Short mmCIF file of C-alpha atoms and ligand atoms in Angstrom, two decimals:
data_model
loop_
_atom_site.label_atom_id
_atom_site.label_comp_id
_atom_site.label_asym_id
_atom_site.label_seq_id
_atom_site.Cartn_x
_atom_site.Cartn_y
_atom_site.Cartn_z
CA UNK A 1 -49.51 -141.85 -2.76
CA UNK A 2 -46.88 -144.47 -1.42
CA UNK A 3 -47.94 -148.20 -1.06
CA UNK A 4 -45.32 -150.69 0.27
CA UNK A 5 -46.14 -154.79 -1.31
CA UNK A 6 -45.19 -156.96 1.18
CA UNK A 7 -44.52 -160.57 -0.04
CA UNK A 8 -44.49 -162.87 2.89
CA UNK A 9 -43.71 -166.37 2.90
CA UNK A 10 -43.23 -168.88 5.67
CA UNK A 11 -39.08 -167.90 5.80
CA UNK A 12 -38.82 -164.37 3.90
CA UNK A 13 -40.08 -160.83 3.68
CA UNK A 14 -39.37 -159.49 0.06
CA UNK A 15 -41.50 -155.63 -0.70
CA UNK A 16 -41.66 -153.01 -3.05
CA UNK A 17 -42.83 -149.73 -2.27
CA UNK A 18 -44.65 -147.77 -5.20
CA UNK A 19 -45.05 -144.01 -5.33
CA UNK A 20 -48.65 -143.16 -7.93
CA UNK A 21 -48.20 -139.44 -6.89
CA UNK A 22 -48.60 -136.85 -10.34
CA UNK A 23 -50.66 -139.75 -12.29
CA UNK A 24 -47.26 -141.73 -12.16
CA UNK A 25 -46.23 -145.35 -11.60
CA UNK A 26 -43.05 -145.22 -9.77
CA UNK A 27 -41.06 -148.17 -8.14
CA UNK A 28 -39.60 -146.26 -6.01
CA UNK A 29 -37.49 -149.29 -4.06
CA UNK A 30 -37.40 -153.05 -3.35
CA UNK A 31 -35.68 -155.15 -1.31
CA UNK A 32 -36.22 -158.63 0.74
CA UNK A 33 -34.63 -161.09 3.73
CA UNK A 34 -34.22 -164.38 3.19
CA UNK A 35 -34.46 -167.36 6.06
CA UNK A 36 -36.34 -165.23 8.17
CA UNK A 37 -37.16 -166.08 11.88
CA UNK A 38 -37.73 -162.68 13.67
CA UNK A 39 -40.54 -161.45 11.42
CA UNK A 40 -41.08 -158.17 13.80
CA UNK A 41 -37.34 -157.44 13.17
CA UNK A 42 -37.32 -158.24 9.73
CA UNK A 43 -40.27 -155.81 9.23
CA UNK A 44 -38.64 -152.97 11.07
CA UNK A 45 -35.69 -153.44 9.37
CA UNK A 46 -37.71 -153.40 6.08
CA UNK A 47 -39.29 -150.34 6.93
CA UNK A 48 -35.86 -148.72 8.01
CA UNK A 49 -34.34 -149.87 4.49
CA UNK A 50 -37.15 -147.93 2.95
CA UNK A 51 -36.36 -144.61 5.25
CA UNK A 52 -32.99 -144.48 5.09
CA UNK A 53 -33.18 -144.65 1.25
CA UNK A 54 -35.35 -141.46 1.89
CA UNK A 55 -38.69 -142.32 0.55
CA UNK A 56 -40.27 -141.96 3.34
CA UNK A 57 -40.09 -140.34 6.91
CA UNK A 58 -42.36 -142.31 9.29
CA UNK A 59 -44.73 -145.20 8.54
CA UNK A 60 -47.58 -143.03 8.42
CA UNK A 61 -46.04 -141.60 5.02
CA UNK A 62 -47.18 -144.82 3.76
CA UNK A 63 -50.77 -144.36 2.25
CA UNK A 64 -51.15 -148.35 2.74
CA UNK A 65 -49.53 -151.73 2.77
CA UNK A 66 -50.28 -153.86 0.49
CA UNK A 67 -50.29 -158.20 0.49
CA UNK A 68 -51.29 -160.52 -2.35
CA UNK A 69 -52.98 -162.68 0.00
CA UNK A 70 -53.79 -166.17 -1.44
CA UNK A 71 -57.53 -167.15 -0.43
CA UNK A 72 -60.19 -166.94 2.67
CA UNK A 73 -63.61 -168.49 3.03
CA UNK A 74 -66.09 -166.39 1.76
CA UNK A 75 -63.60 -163.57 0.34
CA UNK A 76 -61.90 -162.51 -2.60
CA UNK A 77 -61.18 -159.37 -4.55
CA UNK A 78 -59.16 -156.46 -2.92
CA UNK A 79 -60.24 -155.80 0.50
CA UNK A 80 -59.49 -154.37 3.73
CA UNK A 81 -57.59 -156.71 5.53
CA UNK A 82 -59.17 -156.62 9.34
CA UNK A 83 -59.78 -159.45 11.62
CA UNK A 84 -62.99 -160.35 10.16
CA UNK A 85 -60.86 -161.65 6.86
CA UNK A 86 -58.01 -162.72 8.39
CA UNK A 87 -60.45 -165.27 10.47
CA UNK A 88 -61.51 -166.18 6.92
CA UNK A 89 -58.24 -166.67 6.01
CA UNK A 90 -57.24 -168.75 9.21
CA UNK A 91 -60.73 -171.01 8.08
CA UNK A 92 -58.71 -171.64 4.57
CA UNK A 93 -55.50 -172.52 6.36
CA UNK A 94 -56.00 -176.46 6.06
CA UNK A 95 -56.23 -175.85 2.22
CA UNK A 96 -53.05 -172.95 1.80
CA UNK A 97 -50.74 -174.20 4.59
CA UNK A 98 -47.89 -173.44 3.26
CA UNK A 99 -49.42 -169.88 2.47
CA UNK A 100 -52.01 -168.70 4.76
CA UNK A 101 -50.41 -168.65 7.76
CA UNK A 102 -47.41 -167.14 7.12
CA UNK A 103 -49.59 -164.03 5.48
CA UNK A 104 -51.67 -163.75 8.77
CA UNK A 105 -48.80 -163.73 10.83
CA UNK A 106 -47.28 -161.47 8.59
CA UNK A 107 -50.32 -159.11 8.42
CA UNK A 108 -51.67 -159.01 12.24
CA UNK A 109 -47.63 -157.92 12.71
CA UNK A 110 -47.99 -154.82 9.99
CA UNK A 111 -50.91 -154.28 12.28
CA UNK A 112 -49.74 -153.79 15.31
CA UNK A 113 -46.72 -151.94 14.19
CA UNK A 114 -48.47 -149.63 12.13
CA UNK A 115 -52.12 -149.82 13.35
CA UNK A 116 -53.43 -146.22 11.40
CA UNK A 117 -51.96 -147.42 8.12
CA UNK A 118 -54.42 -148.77 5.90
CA UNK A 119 -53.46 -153.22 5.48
CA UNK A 120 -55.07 -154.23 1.93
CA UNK A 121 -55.26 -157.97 0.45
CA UNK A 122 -55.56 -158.89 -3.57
CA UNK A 123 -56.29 -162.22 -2.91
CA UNK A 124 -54.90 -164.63 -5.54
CA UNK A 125 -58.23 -166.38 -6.41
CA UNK A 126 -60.06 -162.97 -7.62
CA UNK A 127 -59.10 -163.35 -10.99
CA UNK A 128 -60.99 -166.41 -11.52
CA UNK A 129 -64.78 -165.03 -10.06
CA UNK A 130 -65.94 -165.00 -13.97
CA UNK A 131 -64.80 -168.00 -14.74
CA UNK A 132 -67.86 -170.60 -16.29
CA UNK A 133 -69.60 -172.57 -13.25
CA UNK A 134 -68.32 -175.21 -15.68
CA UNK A 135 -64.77 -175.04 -14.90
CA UNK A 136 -65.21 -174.94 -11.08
CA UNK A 137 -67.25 -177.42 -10.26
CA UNK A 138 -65.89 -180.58 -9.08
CA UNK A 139 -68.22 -183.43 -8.82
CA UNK A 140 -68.74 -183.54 -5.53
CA UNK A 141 -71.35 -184.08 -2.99
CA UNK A 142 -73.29 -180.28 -2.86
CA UNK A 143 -72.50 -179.72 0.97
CA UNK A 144 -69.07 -180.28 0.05
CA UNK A 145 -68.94 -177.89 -2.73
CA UNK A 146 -71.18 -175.25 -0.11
CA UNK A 147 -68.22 -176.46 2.14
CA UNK A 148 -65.58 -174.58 -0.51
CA UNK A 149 -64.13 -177.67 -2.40
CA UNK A 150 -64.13 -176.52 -5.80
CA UNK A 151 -61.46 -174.82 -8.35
CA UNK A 152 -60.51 -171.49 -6.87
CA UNK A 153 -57.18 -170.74 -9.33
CA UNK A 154 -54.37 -168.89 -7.93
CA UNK A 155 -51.58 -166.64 -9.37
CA UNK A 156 -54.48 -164.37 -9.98
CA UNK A 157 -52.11 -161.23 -9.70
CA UNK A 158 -49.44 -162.86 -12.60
CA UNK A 159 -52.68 -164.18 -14.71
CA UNK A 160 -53.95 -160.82 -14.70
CA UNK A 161 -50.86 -158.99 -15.91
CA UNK A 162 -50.45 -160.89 -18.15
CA UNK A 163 -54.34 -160.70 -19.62
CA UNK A 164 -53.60 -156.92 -19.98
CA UNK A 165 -49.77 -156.34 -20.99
CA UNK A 166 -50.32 -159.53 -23.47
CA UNK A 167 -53.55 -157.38 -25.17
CA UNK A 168 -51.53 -154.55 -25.04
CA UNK A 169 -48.44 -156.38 -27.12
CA UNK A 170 -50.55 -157.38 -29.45
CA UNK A 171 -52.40 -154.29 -30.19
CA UNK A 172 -55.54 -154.66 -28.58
CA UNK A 173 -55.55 -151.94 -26.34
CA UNK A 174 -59.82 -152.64 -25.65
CA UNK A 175 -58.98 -155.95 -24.44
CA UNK A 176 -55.94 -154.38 -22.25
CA UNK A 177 -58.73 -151.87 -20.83
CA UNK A 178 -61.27 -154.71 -19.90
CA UNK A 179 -58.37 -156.60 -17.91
CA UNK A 180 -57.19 -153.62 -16.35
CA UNK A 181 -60.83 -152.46 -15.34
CA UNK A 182 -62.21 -156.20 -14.43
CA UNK A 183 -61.87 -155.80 -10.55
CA UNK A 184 -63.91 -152.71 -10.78
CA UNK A 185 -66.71 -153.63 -13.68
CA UNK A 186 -66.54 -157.33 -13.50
CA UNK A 187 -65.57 -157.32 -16.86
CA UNK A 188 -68.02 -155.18 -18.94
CA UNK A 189 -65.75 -153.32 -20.49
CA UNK A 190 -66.43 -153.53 -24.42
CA UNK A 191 -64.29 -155.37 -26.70
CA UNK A 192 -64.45 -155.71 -30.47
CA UNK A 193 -64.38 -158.65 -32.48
CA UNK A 194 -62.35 -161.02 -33.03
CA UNK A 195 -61.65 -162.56 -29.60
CA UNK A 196 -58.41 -161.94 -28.12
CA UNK A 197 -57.52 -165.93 -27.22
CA UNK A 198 -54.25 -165.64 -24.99
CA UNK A 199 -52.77 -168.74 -22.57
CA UNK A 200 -50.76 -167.56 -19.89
CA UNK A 201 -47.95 -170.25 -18.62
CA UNK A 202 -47.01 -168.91 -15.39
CA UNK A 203 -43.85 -171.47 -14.59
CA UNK A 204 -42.40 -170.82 -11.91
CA UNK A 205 -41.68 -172.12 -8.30
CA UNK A 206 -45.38 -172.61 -8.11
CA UNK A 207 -46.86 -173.05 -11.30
CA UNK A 208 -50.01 -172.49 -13.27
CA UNK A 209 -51.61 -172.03 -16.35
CA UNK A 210 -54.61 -170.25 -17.77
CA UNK A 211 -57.33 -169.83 -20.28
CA UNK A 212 -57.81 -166.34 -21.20
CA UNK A 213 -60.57 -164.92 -23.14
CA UNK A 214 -60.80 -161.76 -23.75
CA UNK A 215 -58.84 -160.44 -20.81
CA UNK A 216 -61.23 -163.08 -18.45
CA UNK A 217 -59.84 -166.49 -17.25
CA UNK A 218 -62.02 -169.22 -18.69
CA UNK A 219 -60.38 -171.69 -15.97
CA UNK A 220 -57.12 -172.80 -14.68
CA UNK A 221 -54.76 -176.24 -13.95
CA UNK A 222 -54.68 -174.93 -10.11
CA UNK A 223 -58.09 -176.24 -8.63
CA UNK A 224 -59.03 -176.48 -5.00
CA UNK A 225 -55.52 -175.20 -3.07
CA UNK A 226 -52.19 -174.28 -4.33
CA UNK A 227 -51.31 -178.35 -4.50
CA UNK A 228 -52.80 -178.72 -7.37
CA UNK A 229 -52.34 -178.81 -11.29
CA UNK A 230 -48.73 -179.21 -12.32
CA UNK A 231 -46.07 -180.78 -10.14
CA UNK A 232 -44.82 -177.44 -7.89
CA UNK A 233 -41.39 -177.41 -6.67
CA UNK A 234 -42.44 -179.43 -3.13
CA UNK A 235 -46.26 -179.06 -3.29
CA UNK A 236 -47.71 -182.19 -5.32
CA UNK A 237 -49.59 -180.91 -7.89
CA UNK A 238 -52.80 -183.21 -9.30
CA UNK A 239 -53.17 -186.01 -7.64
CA UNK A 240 -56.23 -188.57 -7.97
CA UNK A 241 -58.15 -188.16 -4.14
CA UNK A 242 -58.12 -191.64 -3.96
CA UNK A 243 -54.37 -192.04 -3.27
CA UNK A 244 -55.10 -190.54 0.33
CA UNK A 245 -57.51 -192.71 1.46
CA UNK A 246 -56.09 -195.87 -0.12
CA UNK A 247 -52.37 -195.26 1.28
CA UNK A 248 -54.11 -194.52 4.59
CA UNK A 249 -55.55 -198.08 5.18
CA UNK A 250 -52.38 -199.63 3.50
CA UNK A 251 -49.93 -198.03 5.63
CA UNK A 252 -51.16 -196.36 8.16
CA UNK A 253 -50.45 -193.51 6.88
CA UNK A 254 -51.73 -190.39 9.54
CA UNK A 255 -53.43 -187.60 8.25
CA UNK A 256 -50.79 -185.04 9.68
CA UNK A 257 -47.81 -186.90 7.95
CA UNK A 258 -49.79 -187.17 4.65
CA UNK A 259 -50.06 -183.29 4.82
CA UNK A 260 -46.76 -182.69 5.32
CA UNK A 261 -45.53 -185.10 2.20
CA UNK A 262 -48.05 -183.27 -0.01
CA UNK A 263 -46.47 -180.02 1.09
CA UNK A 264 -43.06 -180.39 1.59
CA UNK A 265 -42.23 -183.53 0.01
CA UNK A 266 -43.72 -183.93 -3.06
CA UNK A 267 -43.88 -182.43 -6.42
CA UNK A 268 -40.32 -181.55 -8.25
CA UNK A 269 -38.45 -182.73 -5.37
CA UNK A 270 -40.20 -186.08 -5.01
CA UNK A 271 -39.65 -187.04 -8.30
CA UNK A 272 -36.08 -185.86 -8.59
CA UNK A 273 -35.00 -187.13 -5.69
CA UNK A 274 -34.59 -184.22 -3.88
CA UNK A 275 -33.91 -181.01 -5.69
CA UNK A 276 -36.76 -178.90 -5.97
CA UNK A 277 -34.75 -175.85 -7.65
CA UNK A 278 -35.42 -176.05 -11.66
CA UNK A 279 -31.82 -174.98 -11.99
CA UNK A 280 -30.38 -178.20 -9.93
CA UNK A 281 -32.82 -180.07 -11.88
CA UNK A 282 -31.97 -179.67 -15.18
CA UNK A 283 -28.10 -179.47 -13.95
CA UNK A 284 -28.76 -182.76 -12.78
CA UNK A 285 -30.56 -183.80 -15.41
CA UNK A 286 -27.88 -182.69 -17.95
CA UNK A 287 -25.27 -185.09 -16.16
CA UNK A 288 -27.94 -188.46 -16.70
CA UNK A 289 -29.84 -188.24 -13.63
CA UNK A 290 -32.75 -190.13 -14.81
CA UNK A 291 -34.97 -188.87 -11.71
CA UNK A 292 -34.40 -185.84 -12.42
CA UNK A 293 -35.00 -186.41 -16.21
CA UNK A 294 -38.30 -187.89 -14.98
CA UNK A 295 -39.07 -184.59 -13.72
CA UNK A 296 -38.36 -182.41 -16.39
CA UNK A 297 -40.87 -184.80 -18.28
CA UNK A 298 -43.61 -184.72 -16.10
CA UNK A 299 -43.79 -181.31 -15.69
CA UNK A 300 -43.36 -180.60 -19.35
CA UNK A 301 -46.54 -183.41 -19.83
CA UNK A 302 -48.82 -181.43 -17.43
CA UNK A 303 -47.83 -178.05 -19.08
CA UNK A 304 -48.48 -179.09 -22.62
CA UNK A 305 -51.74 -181.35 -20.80
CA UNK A 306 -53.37 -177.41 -19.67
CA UNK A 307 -52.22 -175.88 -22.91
CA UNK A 308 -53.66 -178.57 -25.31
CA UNK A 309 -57.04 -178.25 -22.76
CA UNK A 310 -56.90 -174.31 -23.70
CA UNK A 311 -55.93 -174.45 -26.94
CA UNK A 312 -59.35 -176.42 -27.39
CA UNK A 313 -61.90 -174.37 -25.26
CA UNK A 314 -60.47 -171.20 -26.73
CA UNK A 315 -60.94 -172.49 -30.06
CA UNK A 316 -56.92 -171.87 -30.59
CA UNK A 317 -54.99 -169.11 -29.41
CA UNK A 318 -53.86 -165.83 -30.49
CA UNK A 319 -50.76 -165.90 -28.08
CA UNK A 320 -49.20 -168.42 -25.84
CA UNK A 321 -47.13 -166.77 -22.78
CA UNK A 322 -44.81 -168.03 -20.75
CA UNK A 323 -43.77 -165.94 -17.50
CA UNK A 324 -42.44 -166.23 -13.69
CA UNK A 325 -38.70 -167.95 -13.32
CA UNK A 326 -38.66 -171.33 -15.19
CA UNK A 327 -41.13 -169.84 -17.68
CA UNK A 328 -38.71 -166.38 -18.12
CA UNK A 329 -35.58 -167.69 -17.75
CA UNK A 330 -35.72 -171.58 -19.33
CA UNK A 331 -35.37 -171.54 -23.11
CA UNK A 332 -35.26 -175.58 -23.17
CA UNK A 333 -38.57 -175.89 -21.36
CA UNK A 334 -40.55 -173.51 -23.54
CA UNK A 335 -39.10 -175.44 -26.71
CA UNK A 336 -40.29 -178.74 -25.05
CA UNK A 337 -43.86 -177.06 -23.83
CA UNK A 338 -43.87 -175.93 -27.62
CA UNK A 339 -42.73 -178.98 -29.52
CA UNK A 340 -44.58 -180.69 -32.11
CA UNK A 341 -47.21 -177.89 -32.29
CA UNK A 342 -46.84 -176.98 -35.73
CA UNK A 343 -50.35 -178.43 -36.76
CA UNK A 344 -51.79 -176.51 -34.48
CA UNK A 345 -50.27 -173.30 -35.74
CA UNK A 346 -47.76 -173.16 -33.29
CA UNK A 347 -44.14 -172.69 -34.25
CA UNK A 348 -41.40 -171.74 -31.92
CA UNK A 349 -38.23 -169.45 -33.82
CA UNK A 350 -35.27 -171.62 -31.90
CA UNK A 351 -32.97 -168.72 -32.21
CA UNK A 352 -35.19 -166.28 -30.68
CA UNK A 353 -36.35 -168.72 -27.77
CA UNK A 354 -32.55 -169.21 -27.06
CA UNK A 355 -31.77 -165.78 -27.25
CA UNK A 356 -34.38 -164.39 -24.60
CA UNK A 357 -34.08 -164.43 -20.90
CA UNK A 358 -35.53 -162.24 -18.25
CA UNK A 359 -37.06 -159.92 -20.75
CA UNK A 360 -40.57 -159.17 -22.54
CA UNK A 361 -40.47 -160.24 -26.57
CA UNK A 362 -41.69 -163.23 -29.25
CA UNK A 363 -40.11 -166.19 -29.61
CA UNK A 364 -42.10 -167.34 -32.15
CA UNK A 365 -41.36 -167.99 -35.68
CA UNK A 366 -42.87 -165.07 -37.82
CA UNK A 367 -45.11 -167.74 -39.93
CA UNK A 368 -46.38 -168.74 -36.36
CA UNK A 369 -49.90 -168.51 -35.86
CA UNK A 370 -50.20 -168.80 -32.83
CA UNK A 371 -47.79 -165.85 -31.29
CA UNK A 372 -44.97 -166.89 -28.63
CA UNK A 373 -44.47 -164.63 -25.57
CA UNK A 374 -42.26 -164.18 -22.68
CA UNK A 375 -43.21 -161.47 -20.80
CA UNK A 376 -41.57 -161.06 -17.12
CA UNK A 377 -44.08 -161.30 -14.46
CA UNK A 378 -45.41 -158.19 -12.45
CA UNK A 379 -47.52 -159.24 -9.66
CA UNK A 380 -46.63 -156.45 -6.87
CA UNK A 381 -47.50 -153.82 -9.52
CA UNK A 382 -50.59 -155.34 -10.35
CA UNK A 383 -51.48 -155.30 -6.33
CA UNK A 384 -50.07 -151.76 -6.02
CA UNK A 385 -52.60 -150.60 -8.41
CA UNK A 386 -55.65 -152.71 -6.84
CA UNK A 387 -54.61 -150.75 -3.52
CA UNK A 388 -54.32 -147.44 -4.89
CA UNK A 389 -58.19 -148.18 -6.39
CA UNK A 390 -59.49 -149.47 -3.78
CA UNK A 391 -57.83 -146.02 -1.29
CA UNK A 392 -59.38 -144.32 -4.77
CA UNK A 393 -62.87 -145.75 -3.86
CA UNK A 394 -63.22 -146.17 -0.29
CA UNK A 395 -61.12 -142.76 0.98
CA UNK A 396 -62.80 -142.96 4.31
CA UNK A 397 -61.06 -146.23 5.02
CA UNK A 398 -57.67 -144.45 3.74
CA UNK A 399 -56.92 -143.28 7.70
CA UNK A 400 -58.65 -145.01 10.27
CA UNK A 401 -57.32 -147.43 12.50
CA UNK A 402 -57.76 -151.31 11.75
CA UNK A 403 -60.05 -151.44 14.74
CA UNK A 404 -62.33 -149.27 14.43
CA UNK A 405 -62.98 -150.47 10.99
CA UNK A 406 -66.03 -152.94 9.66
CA UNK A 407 -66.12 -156.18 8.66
CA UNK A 408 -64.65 -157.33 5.49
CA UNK A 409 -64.76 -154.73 2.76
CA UNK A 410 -64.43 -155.84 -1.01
CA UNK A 411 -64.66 -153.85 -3.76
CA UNK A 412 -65.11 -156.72 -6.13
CA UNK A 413 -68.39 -159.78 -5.42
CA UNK A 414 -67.08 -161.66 -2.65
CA UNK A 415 -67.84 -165.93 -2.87
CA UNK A 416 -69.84 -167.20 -0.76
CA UNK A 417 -68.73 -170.25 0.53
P1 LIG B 501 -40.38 -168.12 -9.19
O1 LIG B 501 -41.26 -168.92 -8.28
O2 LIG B 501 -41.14 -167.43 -10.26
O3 LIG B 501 -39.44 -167.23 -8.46
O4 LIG B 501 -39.46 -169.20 -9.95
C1 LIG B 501 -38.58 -170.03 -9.28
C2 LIG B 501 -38.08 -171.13 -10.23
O5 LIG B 501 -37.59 -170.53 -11.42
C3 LIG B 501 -36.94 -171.94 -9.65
O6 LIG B 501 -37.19 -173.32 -9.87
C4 LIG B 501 -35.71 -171.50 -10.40
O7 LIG B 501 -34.86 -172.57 -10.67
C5 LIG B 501 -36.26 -170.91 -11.68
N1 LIG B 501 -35.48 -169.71 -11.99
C6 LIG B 501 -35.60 -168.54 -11.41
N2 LIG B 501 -34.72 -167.64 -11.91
C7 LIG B 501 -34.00 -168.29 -12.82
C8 LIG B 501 -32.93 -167.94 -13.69
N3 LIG B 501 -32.42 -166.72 -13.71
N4 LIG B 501 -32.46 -168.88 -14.49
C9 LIG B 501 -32.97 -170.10 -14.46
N5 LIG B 501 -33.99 -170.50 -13.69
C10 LIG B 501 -34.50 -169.62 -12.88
#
């Protein structure tokens, strides 16, 4: 069974094509395109890449293609992706802008050059449907929370690999088997005691960080959409809602513009002055840049602000991870995420830290409590194997065309919104 990922964003196409034939778990290729504007081309160039490598023939050799879609009203889980959810999709796009529509696009393309092969969404907010009503809520009129504005979380795919290779580092191979069944038993799997206790600091372009009991987020930093919780490379991250409002009257301020700041002009880059690459950043930062100093401090703050709210609803931790590019790669920001800890059980091995990039191992100190993690990111994988479960339960979906096919399909409780 071959299933293609196809990561779409508002300029690139980047996939990976998995072969699960013989009980295996091949990655069989992977490519991308960078500043796309001819998505059709840059799809049938993808899909040439892929046969002239010689994995596959046709497109029909594909057994489906999957997306990790980021949210729709009234949907999560993995699910068929037909018009029915991509009009829940397009009724999110005023929360996700810069995500949603560059998926649907993305997706009703697939569709129409491919229209027998199966088009399958893990949306990025399943991971979260156990979380405690708790860490959800906000406090918010009741129609407005019936009208979706409340935490959703997002990274779901990253979160959740983490949840299970994390148990499986540290020897807990039940826990590992609850996170890998969760989409399919909502998390009944049985664990033994003591709790597994694990926060998972996915750093990254986008960033977020989560509370993980037991192989089941607890809650998250991102809340409502994917501008939320720490500062993101352009997205803002938290911001009080009263700014809007208040900068509206002041300045005049239109609604349009004040969407575009939050989503292009804000986070990393705002308060760098313009570099919203961590790289440039700390480059910049390293020649006295005080801006981009300034950065590098706030977004350390809100990462050790979600850790210190984890480390206290989980009671402490068993591991803290750190994945996804700044988290993999940055040795200097996990030291600062991890300073001053030691009271708290925490206690970074400098050496170690220094020594690891772009690969899984500790990096904590071995008298450390609390265990330190990097562990590179797999989020296609962890879609490729929704996919392949969800063709595994729902086989008379496997070939029929998107049109003929019913409404929304999930596998896992949808939300209703
Ligand atoms: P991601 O969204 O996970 O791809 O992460 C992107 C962010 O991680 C960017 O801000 C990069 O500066 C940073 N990053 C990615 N790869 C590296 C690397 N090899 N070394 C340093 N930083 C990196």
């Amino acid at each position: 069974m071959k299933v293609l990922i196809a990561n779409l964003g508002s300029t690139s196409l980047k996939w990976r094509l998995f072969d699960f034939s013989d009980g295996q778990e091949r990655l069989l290729h992977k490519g991308g395109f960078e500043r796309v504007s001819d998505y059709p081309k840059a799809i049938a160039d993808c899909l040439a890449q892929v046969k002239d490598a010689g994995h596959i023939s046709n497109d029909g050799d594909l057994a489906a293609v999957g997306f990790k879609t980021v949210m729709a009203r009234g949907v999560t889980g993995c699910v068929r992706l037909d018009e029915s959810v991509l009009a829940a999709m397009e009724a999110f796009n005023g929360i996700a802008p810069a995500h949603n529509p560059p998926y649907i696009t993305g997706i009703r393309l697939f569709a129409r050059r491919m229209p027998s092969v199966p088009l399958i969404g893990l949306f990025e907010t399943a991971f979260y449907q156990w979380a405690p009503e708790s860490a959800i809520r906000y406090a918010v009129p009741e129609a407005w929370h019936e009208a979706g504005v409340r935490r959703w979380g997002f990274h779901g795919a990253s979160h959740k690999f983490i949840a299970e290779r994390s148990a499986e580092l540290l020897g807990r191979e039940d826990v590992a088997e609850r996170a890998r069944q969760l989409y399919t038993n909502q998390g009944r799997s049985p664990v033994q005691k003591p709790d597994l206790r694990v926060i998972s600091c996915h750093l990254g372009g986008s960033s977020s960080i989560t509370g993980i009991l037991n192989g089941v987020a607890i809650g998250t930093s991102m809340g409502l959409s994917p501008q939320s919780g720490l500062p993101q490379n352009n997205r803002v991250g938290e911001l009080d809602s009263f700014a809007l409002p208040f900068l509206m009257r002041a300045t005049g301020l239109s609604l349009e513009d004040a969407e575009k700041a939050l989503c292009k002009e804000s986070g990393l880059k705002a308060l760098s002055g313009g570099y919203n690459d961590f790289r440039d950043i700390e480059t910049q930062a390293g020649q006295g840049n005080p801006r981009a100093q300034l950065a590098l401090d706030v977004f350390v703050h809100q990462a050790r602000h979600w850790v210190g709210a984890f480390l206290l609803e989980l009671n402490g931790a068993d591991a803290l991870v750190f994945t996804a590019g700044i988290g993999e790669n940055r040795a200097a920001t996990r030291a600062a995420v991890c300073a001053n800890l030691d009271q708290l059980g925490l206690v970074l091995d400098p050496e170690r830290n220094l020594a690891l990039c772009a690969s899984e191992g500790v990096i904590s100190a071995p008298a450390s409590r609390v265990k330190v993690l990097v562990i590179p990111t797999n989020e296609e994988l962890v879609v490729a194997r929704e996919v392949r479960r969800f063709l595994q339960h729902a086989p008379a979906l496997a070939r029929s065309s998107a049109a003929s096919q019913p409404a929304a399909t999930t596998h896992s409780p949808s939300f209703q919104t």
